[in-house]
Tab-separated table of C-alpha atoms in Angstrom:
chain	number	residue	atom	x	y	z
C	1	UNK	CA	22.576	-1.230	-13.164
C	2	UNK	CA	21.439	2.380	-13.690
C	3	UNK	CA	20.433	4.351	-11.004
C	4	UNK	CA	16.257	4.371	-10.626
C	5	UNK	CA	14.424	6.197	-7.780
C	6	UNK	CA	12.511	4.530	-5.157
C	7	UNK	CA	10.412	5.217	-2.056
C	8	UNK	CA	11.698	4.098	0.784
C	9	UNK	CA	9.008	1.447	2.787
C	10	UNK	CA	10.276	2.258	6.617
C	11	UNK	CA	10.844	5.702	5.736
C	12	UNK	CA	8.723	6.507	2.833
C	13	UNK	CA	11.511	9.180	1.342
C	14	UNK	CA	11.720	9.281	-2.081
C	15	UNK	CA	15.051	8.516	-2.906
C	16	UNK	CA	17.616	7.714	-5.798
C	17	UNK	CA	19.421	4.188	-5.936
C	18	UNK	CA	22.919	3.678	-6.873
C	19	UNK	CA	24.603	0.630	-7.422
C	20	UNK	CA	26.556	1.707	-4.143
C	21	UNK	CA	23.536	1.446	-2.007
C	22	UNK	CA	22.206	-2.169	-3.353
C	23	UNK	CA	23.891	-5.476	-3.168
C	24	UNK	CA	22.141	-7.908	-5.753
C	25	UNK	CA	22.612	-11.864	-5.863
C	26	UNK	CA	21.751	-14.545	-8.133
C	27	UNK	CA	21.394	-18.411	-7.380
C	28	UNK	CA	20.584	-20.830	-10.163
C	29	UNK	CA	18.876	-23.626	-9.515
C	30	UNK	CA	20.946	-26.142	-12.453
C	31	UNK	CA	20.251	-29.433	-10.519
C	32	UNK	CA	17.617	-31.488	-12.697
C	33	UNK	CA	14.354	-31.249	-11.322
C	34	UNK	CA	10.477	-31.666	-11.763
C	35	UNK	CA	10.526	-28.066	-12.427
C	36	UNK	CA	13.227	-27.210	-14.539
C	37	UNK	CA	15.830	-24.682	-14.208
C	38	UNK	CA	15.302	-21.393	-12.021
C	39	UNK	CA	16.904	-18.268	-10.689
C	40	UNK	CA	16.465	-16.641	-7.409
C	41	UNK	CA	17.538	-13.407	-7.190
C	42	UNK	CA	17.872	-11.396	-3.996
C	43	UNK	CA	18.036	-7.904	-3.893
C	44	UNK	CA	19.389	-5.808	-1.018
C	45	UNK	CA	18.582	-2.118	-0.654
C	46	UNK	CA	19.889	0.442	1.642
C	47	UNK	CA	18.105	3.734	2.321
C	48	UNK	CA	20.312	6.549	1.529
C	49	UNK	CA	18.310	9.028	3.894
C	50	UNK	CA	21.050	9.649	7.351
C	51	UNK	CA	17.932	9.584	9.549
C	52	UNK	CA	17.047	6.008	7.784
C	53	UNK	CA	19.607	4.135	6.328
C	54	UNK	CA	17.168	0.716	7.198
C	55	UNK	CA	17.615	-1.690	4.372
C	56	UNK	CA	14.888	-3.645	2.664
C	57	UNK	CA	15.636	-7.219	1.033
C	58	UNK	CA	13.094	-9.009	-1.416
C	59	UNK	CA	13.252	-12.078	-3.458
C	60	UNK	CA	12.078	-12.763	-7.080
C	61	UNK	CA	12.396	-16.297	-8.388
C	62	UNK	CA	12.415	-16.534	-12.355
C	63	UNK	CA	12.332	-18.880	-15.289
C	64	UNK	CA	16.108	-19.516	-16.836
C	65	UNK	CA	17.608	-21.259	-19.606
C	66	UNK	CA	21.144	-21.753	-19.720
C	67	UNK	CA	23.019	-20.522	-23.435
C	68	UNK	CA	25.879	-21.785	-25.043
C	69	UNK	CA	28.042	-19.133	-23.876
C	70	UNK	CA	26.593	-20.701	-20.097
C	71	UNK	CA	25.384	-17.314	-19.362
C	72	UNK	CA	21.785	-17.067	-18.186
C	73	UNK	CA	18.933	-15.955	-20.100
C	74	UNK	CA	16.336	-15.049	-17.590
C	75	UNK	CA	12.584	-15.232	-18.388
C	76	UNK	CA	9.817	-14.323	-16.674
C	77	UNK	CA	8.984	-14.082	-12.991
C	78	UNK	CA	7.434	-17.196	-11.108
C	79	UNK	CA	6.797	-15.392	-7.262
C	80	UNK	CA	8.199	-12.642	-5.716
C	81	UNK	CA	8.615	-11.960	-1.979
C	82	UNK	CA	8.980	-9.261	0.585
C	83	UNK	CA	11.015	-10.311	3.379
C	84	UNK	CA	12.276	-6.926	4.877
C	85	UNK	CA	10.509	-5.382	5.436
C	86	UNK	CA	7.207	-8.286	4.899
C	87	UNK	CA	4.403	-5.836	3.244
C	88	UNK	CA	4.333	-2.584	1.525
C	89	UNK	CA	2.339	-1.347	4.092
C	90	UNK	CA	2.615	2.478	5.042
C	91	UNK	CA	3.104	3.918	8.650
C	92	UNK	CA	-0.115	5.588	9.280
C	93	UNK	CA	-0.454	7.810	12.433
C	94	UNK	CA	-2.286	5.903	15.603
C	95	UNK	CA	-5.009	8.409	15.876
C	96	UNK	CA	-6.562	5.932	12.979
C	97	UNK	CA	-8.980	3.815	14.117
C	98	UNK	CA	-6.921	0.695	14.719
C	99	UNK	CA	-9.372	-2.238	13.002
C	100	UNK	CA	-8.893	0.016	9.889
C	101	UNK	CA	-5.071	-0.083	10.293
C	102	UNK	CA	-5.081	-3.892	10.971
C	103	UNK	CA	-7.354	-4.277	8.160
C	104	UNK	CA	-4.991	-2.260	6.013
C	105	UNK	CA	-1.842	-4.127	7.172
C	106	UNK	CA	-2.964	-7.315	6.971
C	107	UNK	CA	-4.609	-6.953	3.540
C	108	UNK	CA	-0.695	-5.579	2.358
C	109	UNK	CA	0.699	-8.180	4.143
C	110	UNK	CA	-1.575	-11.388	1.716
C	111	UNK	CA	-1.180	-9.493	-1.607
C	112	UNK	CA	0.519	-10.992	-3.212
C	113	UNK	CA	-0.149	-14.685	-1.488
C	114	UNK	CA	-3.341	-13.957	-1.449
C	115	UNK	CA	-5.291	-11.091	-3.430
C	116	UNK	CA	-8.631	-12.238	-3.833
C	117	UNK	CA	-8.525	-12.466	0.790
C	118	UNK	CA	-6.856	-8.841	0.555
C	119	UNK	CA	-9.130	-7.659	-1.449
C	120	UNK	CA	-11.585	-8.812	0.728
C	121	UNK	CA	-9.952	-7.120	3.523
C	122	UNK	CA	-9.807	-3.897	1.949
C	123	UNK	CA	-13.365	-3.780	1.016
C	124	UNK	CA	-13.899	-4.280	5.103
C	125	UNK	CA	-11.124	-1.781	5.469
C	126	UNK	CA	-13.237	1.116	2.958
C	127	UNK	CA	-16.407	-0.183	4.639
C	128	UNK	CA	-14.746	0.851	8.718
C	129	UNK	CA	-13.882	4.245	7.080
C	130	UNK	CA	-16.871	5.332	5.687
C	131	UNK	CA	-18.819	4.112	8.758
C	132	UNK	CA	-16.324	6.215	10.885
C	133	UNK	CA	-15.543	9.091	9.354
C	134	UNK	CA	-18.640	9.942	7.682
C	135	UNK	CA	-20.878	8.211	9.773
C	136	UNK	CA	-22.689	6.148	6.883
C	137	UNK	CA	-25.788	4.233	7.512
C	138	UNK	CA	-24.873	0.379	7.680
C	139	UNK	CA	-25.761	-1.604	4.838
C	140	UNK	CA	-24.453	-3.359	1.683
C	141	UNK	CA	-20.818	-1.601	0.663
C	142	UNK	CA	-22.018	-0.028	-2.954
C	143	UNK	CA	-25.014	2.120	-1.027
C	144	UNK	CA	-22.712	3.123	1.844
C	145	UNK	CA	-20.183	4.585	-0.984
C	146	UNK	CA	-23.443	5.919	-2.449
C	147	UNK	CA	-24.102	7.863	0.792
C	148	UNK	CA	-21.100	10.173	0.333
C	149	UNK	CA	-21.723	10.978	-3.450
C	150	UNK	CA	-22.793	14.826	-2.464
C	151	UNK	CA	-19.933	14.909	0.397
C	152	UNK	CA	-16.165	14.056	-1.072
C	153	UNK	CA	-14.628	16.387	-3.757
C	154	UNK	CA	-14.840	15.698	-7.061
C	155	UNK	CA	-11.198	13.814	-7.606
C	156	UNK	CA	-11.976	11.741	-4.551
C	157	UNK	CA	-15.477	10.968	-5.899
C	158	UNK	CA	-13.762	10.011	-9.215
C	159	UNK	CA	-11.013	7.619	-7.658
C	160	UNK	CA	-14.111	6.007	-6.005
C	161	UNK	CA	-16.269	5.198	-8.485
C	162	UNK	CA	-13.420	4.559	-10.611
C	163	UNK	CA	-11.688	1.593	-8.329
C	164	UNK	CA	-15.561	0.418	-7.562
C	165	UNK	CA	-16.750	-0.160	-10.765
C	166	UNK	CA	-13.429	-2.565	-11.915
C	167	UNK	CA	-13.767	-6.275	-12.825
C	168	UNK	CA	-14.885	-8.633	-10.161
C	169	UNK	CA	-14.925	-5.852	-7.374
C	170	UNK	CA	-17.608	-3.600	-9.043
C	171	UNK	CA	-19.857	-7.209	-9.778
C	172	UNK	CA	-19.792	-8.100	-6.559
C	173	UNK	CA	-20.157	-4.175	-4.601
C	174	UNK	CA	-23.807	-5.201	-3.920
C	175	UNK	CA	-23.153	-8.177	-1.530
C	176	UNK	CA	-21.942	-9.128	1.836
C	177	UNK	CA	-18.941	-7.856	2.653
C	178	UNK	CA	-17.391	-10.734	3.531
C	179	UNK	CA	-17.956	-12.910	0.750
C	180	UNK	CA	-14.696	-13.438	-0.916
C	181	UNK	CA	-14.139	-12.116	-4.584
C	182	UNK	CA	-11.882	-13.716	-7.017
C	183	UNK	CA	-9.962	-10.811	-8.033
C	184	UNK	CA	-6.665	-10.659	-9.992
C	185	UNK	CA	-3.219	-9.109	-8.244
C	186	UNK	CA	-3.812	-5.919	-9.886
C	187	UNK	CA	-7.354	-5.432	-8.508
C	188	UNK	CA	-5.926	-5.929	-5.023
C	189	UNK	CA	-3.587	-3.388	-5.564
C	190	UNK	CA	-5.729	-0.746	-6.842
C	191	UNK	CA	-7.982	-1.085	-3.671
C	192	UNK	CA	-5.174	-0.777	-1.173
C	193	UNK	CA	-3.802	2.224	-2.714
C	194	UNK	CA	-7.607	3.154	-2.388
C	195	UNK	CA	-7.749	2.743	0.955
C	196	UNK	CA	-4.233	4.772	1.450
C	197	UNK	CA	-5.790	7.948	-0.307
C	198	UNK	CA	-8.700	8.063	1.634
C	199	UNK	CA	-6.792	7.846	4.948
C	200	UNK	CA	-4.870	10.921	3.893
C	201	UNK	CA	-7.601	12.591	2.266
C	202	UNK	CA	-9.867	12.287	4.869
C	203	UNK	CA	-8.502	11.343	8.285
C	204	UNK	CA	-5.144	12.854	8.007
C	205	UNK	CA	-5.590	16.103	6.184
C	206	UNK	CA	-8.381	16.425	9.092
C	207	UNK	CA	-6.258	16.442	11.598
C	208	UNK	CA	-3.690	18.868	9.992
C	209	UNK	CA	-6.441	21.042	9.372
C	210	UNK	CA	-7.590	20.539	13.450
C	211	UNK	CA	-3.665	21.356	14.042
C	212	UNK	CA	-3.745	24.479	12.097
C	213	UNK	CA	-6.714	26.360	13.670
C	214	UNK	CA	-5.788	25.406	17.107
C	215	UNK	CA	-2.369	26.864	15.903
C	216	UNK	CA	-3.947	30.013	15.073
C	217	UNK	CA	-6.483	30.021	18.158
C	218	UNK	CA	-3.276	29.817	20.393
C	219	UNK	CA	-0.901	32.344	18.636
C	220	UNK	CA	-3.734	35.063	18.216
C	221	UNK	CA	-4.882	34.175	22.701
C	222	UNK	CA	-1.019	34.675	22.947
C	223	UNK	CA	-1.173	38.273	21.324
C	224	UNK	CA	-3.629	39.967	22.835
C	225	UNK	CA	-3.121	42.262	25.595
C	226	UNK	CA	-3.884	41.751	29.037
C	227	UNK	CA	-7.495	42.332	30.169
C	228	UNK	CA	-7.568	44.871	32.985
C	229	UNK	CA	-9.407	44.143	36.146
Protein backbone atom coordinates (compact mmCIF):
# COMPACT_ATOMS: atom_id res chain seq x y z
CA UNK A 1 0.00 0.00 0.00
CA UNK A 2 1.26 3.50 -0.87
CA UNK A 3 1.82 5.87 1.62
CA UNK A 4 -1.45 8.46 2.00
CA UNK A 5 -1.62 11.24 4.66
CA UNK A 6 -4.00 11.28 7.43
CA UNK A 7 -5.06 13.34 10.46
CA UNK A 8 -4.55 11.89 13.39
CA UNK A 9 -8.18 11.59 15.64
CA UNK A 10 -6.45 11.74 19.37
CA UNK A 11 -3.96 14.04 18.17
CA UNK A 12 -5.33 15.75 15.20
CA UNK A 13 -1.58 16.05 13.46
CA UNK A 14 -1.56 15.74 10.04
CA UNK A 15 0.57 13.04 9.29
CA UNK A 16 1.94 10.63 6.49
CA UNK A 17 1.22 6.74 6.68
CA UNK A 18 3.63 4.13 5.80
CA UNK A 19 3.07 0.66 5.54
CA UNK A 20 5.47 0.56 8.70
CA UNK A 21 3.05 2.36 10.85
CA UNK A 22 -0.29 0.22 9.86
CA UNK A 23 -0.95 -3.40 10.35
CA UNK A 24 -3.97 -4.45 8.01
CA UNK A 25 -6.00 -7.86 8.28
CA UNK A 26 -8.45 -9.62 6.28
CA UNK A 27 -11.04 -12.39 7.39
CA UNK A 28 -13.31 -14.01 4.85
CA UNK A 29 -16.33 -15.13 5.77
CA UNK A 30 -16.39 -18.59 3.08
CA UNK A 31 -18.82 -20.62 5.32
CA UNK A 32 -22.29 -20.79 3.35
CA UNK A 33 -24.65 -18.51 4.70
CA UNK A 34 -28.00 -16.50 4.30
CA UNK A 35 -25.81 -13.75 3.30
CA UNK A 36 -23.27 -14.88 1.11
CA UNK A 37 -19.66 -14.45 1.20
CA UNK A 38 -17.95 -11.37 3.07
CA UNK A 39 -14.70 -9.78 4.09
CA UNK A 40 -13.87 -7.99 7.20
CA UNK A 41 -11.04 -6.08 7.11
CA UNK A 42 -9.36 -4.46 10.10
CA UNK A 43 -7.10 -1.80 9.87
CA UNK A 44 -4.59 -0.76 12.53
CA UNK A 45 -2.97 2.67 12.54
CA UNK A 46 -0.24 4.07 14.58
CA UNK A 47 0.39 7.80 14.95
CA UNK A 48 3.80 8.61 13.89
CA UNK A 49 3.86 11.97 16.01
CA UNK A 50 6.61 11.04 19.39
CA UNK A 51 4.23 13.06 21.59
CA UNK A 52 1.26 10.65 20.17
CA UNK A 53 2.06 7.50 18.90
CA UNK A 54 -1.90 6.36 20.09
CA UNK A 55 -3.17 3.98 17.51
CA UNK A 56 -6.62 3.97 15.99
CA UNK A 57 -8.30 0.58 14.71
CA UNK A 58 -11.54 0.53 12.45
CA UNK A 59 -13.40 -2.13 10.70
CA UNK A 60 -14.96 -2.23 7.17
CA UNK A 61 -16.94 -5.31 6.20
CA UNK A 62 -17.30 -5.80 2.27
CA UNK A 63 -18.96 -7.82 -0.42
CA UNK A 64 -16.45 -10.74 -1.91
CA UNK A 65 -16.49 -13.24 -4.50
CA UNK A 66 -13.99 -15.80 -4.57
CA UNK A 67 -11.98 -16.25 -8.39
CA UNK A 68 -10.58 -19.11 -9.87
CA UNK A 69 -7.18 -18.25 -8.97
CA UNK A 70 -9.06 -18.32 -5.05
CA UNK A 71 -7.92 -14.86 -4.64
CA UNK A 72 -10.55 -12.38 -3.49
CA UNK A 73 -12.24 -9.90 -5.50
CA UNK A 74 -13.60 -7.42 -3.08
CA UNK A 75 -16.73 -5.33 -3.86
CA UNK A 76 -18.27 -2.79 -2.23
CA UNK A 77 -18.56 -1.82 1.41
CA UNK A 78 -21.57 -3.19 3.58
CA UNK A 79 -20.75 -1.09 7.24
CA UNK A 80 -17.88 0.34 8.52
CA UNK A 81 -16.92 0.90 12.17
CA UNK A 82 -14.84 3.00 14.47
CA UNK A 83 -13.70 1.14 17.34
CA UNK A 84 -10.55 3.15 18.51
CA UNK A 85 -10.98 5.48 18.92
CA UNK A 86 -15.39 5.17 18.67
CA UNK A 87 -16.22 8.69 16.79
CA UNK A 88 -14.40 11.17 14.77
CA UNK A 89 -15.08 13.55 17.21
CA UNK A 90 -12.48 16.47 17.79
CA UNK A 91 -11.01 17.58 21.25
CA UNK A 92 -12.50 20.91 21.72
CA UNK A 93 -11.23 23.10 24.65
CA UNK A 94 -13.66 22.95 27.98
CA UNK A 95 -14.27 26.61 28.02
CA UNK A 96 -17.18 25.39 25.37
CA UNK A 97 -20.32 25.28 26.71
CA UNK A 98 -20.55 21.61 27.61
CA UNK A 99 -24.37 20.67 26.18
CA UNK A 100 -22.80 21.92 22.86
CA UNK A 101 -19.81 19.54 23.27
CA UNK A 102 -22.10 16.59 24.31
CA UNK A 103 -24.30 17.47 21.55
CA UNK A 104 -21.33 17.45 19.22
CA UNK A 105 -19.90 14.15 20.55
CA UNK A 106 -22.74 12.30 20.65
CA UNK A 107 -24.02 13.34 17.20
CA UNK A 108 -20.16 11.94 15.89
CA UNK A 109 -20.53 9.17 17.91
CA UNK A 110 -24.42 7.85 15.80
CA UNK A 111 -23.15 8.85 12.32
CA UNK A 112 -22.81 6.51 10.86
CA UNK A 113 -25.49 4.14 12.93
CA UNK A 114 -27.57 6.67 12.90
CA UNK A 115 -27.49 9.97 10.66
CA UNK A 116 -30.85 11.07 10.37
CA UNK A 117 -30.64 11.17 14.99
CA UNK A 118 -27.12 13.00 14.41
CA UNK A 119 -28.33 15.17 12.31
CA UNK A 120 -30.84 15.92 14.59
CA UNK A 121 -28.36 16.46 17.21
CA UNK A 122 -26.37 18.80 15.33
CA UNK A 123 -29.18 20.99 14.40
CA UNK A 124 -29.66 21.23 18.51
CA UNK A 125 -25.92 21.53 18.64
CA UNK A 126 -25.98 24.92 15.86
CA UNK A 127 -29.19 25.96 17.66
CA UNK A 128 -27.00 26.06 21.63
CA UNK A 129 -24.35 28.09 19.67
CA UNK A 130 -26.14 30.67 18.18
CA UNK A 131 -28.24 31.13 21.36
CA UNK A 132 -24.86 31.42 23.27
CA UNK A 133 -22.59 33.10 21.47
CA UNK A 134 -24.62 35.53 19.73
CA UNK A 135 -27.32 35.69 21.98
CA UNK A 136 -30.18 34.95 19.30
CA UNK A 137 -33.76 35.38 20.11
CA UNK A 138 -35.37 31.80 20.65
CA UNK A 139 -37.45 30.56 18.01
CA UNK A 140 -37.66 28.15 15.03
CA UNK A 141 -33.78 27.24 13.85
CA UNK A 142 -33.98 28.94 10.10
CA UNK A 143 -34.94 32.61 11.81
CA UNK A 144 -32.33 32.21 14.57
CA UNK A 145 -29.61 31.60 11.62
CA UNK A 146 -31.47 34.54 10.04
CA UNK A 147 -30.62 36.71 13.08
CA UNK A 148 -26.86 36.67 12.40
CA UNK A 149 -27.09 37.40 8.56
CA UNK A 150 -25.54 41.16 9.17
CA UNK A 151 -23.06 39.69 12.01
CA UNK A 152 -20.68 36.61 10.62
CA UNK A 153 -18.20 37.31 7.73
CA UNK A 154 -18.98 36.65 4.51
CA UNK A 155 -17.28 32.90 4.14
CA UNK A 156 -18.97 31.97 7.38
CA UNK A 157 -22.29 33.39 6.11
CA UNK A 158 -21.71 31.35 2.90
CA UNK A 159 -20.90 27.90 4.67
CA UNK A 160 -24.23 28.64 6.48
CA UNK A 161 -26.58 29.14 4.09
CA UNK A 162 -24.84 26.73 2.03
CA UNK A 163 -25.13 23.51 4.58
CA UNK A 164 -28.87 25.00 5.46
CA UNK A 165 -30.35 25.03 2.33
CA UNK A 166 -29.25 21.03 1.41
CA UNK A 167 -31.83 18.24 0.86
CA UNK A 168 -33.99 17.26 3.73
CA UNK A 169 -32.17 19.69 6.24
CA UNK A 170 -33.02 22.98 4.37
CA UNK A 171 -37.04 21.45 3.99
CA UNK A 172 -37.34 20.95 7.28
CA UNK A 173 -35.13 24.41 8.85
CA UNK A 174 -38.60 25.88 9.63
CA UNK A 175 -39.75 23.31 12.29
CA UNK A 176 -39.17 22.08 15.73
CA UNK A 177 -35.97 21.31 16.42
CA UNK A 178 -36.44 18.16 17.57
CA UNK A 179 -38.38 16.58 15.01
CA UNK A 180 -36.21 14.05 13.39
CA UNK A 181 -35.19 14.48 9.62
CA UNK A 182 -34.51 11.66 7.34
CA UNK A 183 -31.29 12.70 6.06
CA UNK A 184 -28.70 10.66 4.09
CA UNK A 185 -24.93 9.91 5.68
CA UNK A 186 -23.55 12.66 3.74
CA UNK A 187 -25.98 15.31 5.07
CA UNK A 188 -24.95 14.31 8.58
CA UNK A 189 -21.58 14.84 7.80
CA UNK A 190 -21.75 18.14 6.28
CA UNK A 191 -23.55 19.48 9.47
CA UNK A 192 -20.99 18.20 11.92
CA UNK A 193 -18.17 19.61 10.10
CA UNK A 194 -20.60 22.69 10.34
CA UNK A 195 -20.77 22.70 13.71
CA UNK A 196 -16.72 22.19 14.01
CA UNK A 197 -16.13 25.52 11.96
CA UNK A 198 -18.25 27.53 13.88
CA UNK A 199 -16.67 26.44 17.20
CA UNK A 200 -13.34 27.61 15.85
CA UNK A 201 -14.59 30.48 14.08
CA UNK A 202 -16.41 31.81 16.70
CA UNK A 203 -15.71 30.49 20.19
CA UNK A 204 -12.14 29.61 19.76
CA UNK A 205 -10.63 32.31 17.64
CA UNK A 206 -12.47 34.48 20.51
CA UNK A 207 -10.63 33.39 23.00
CA UNK A 208 -7.22 33.61 21.17
CA UNK A 209 -8.11 36.96 20.35
CA UNK A 210 -9.09 37.57 24.45
CA UNK A 211 -5.45 35.86 24.96
CA UNK A 212 -3.73 38.23 22.73
CA UNK A 213 -4.85 41.64 24.12
CA UNK A 214 -4.49 40.58 27.63
CA UNK A 215 -0.97 39.55 26.29
CA UNK A 216 -0.35 42.94 25.16
CA UNK A 217 -2.17 44.72 28.24
CA UNK A 218 0.37 42.77 30.48
CA UNK A 219 3.69 43.18 28.49
CA UNK A 220 3.07 47.02 27.81
CA UNK A 221 1.89 47.36 32.36
CA UNK A 222 5.26 45.41 32.56
CA UNK A 223 7.23 48.22 30.60
CA UNK A 224 6.41 51.17 31.94
CA UNK A 225 8.37 52.88 34.47
CA UNK A 226 7.66 53.20 37.95
CA UNK A 227 5.22 55.94 39.02
CA UNK A 228 6.87 58.20 41.58
CA UNK A 229 5.15 58.98 44.80
Amino acid sequence: MSDFNWTCPHCERAVTISEYRMVRKDTVLSLDNADGRRILRTLFIVCPNPDCRRFTLTADLRFSRELPNRSESIGASVQKWNLIPPSRAKTFPSYIPQAILDDYREACLIQDLSPKASATLSRRCLQGILRDFWQVKPGHLVNEIDQITDKVDPETWAAIDAVRKIGNIGAHMGKDISLIVDVDPNEAELLIGLVETLINEWYIAREVRQNRMKAIVTAAANKQPPTTP
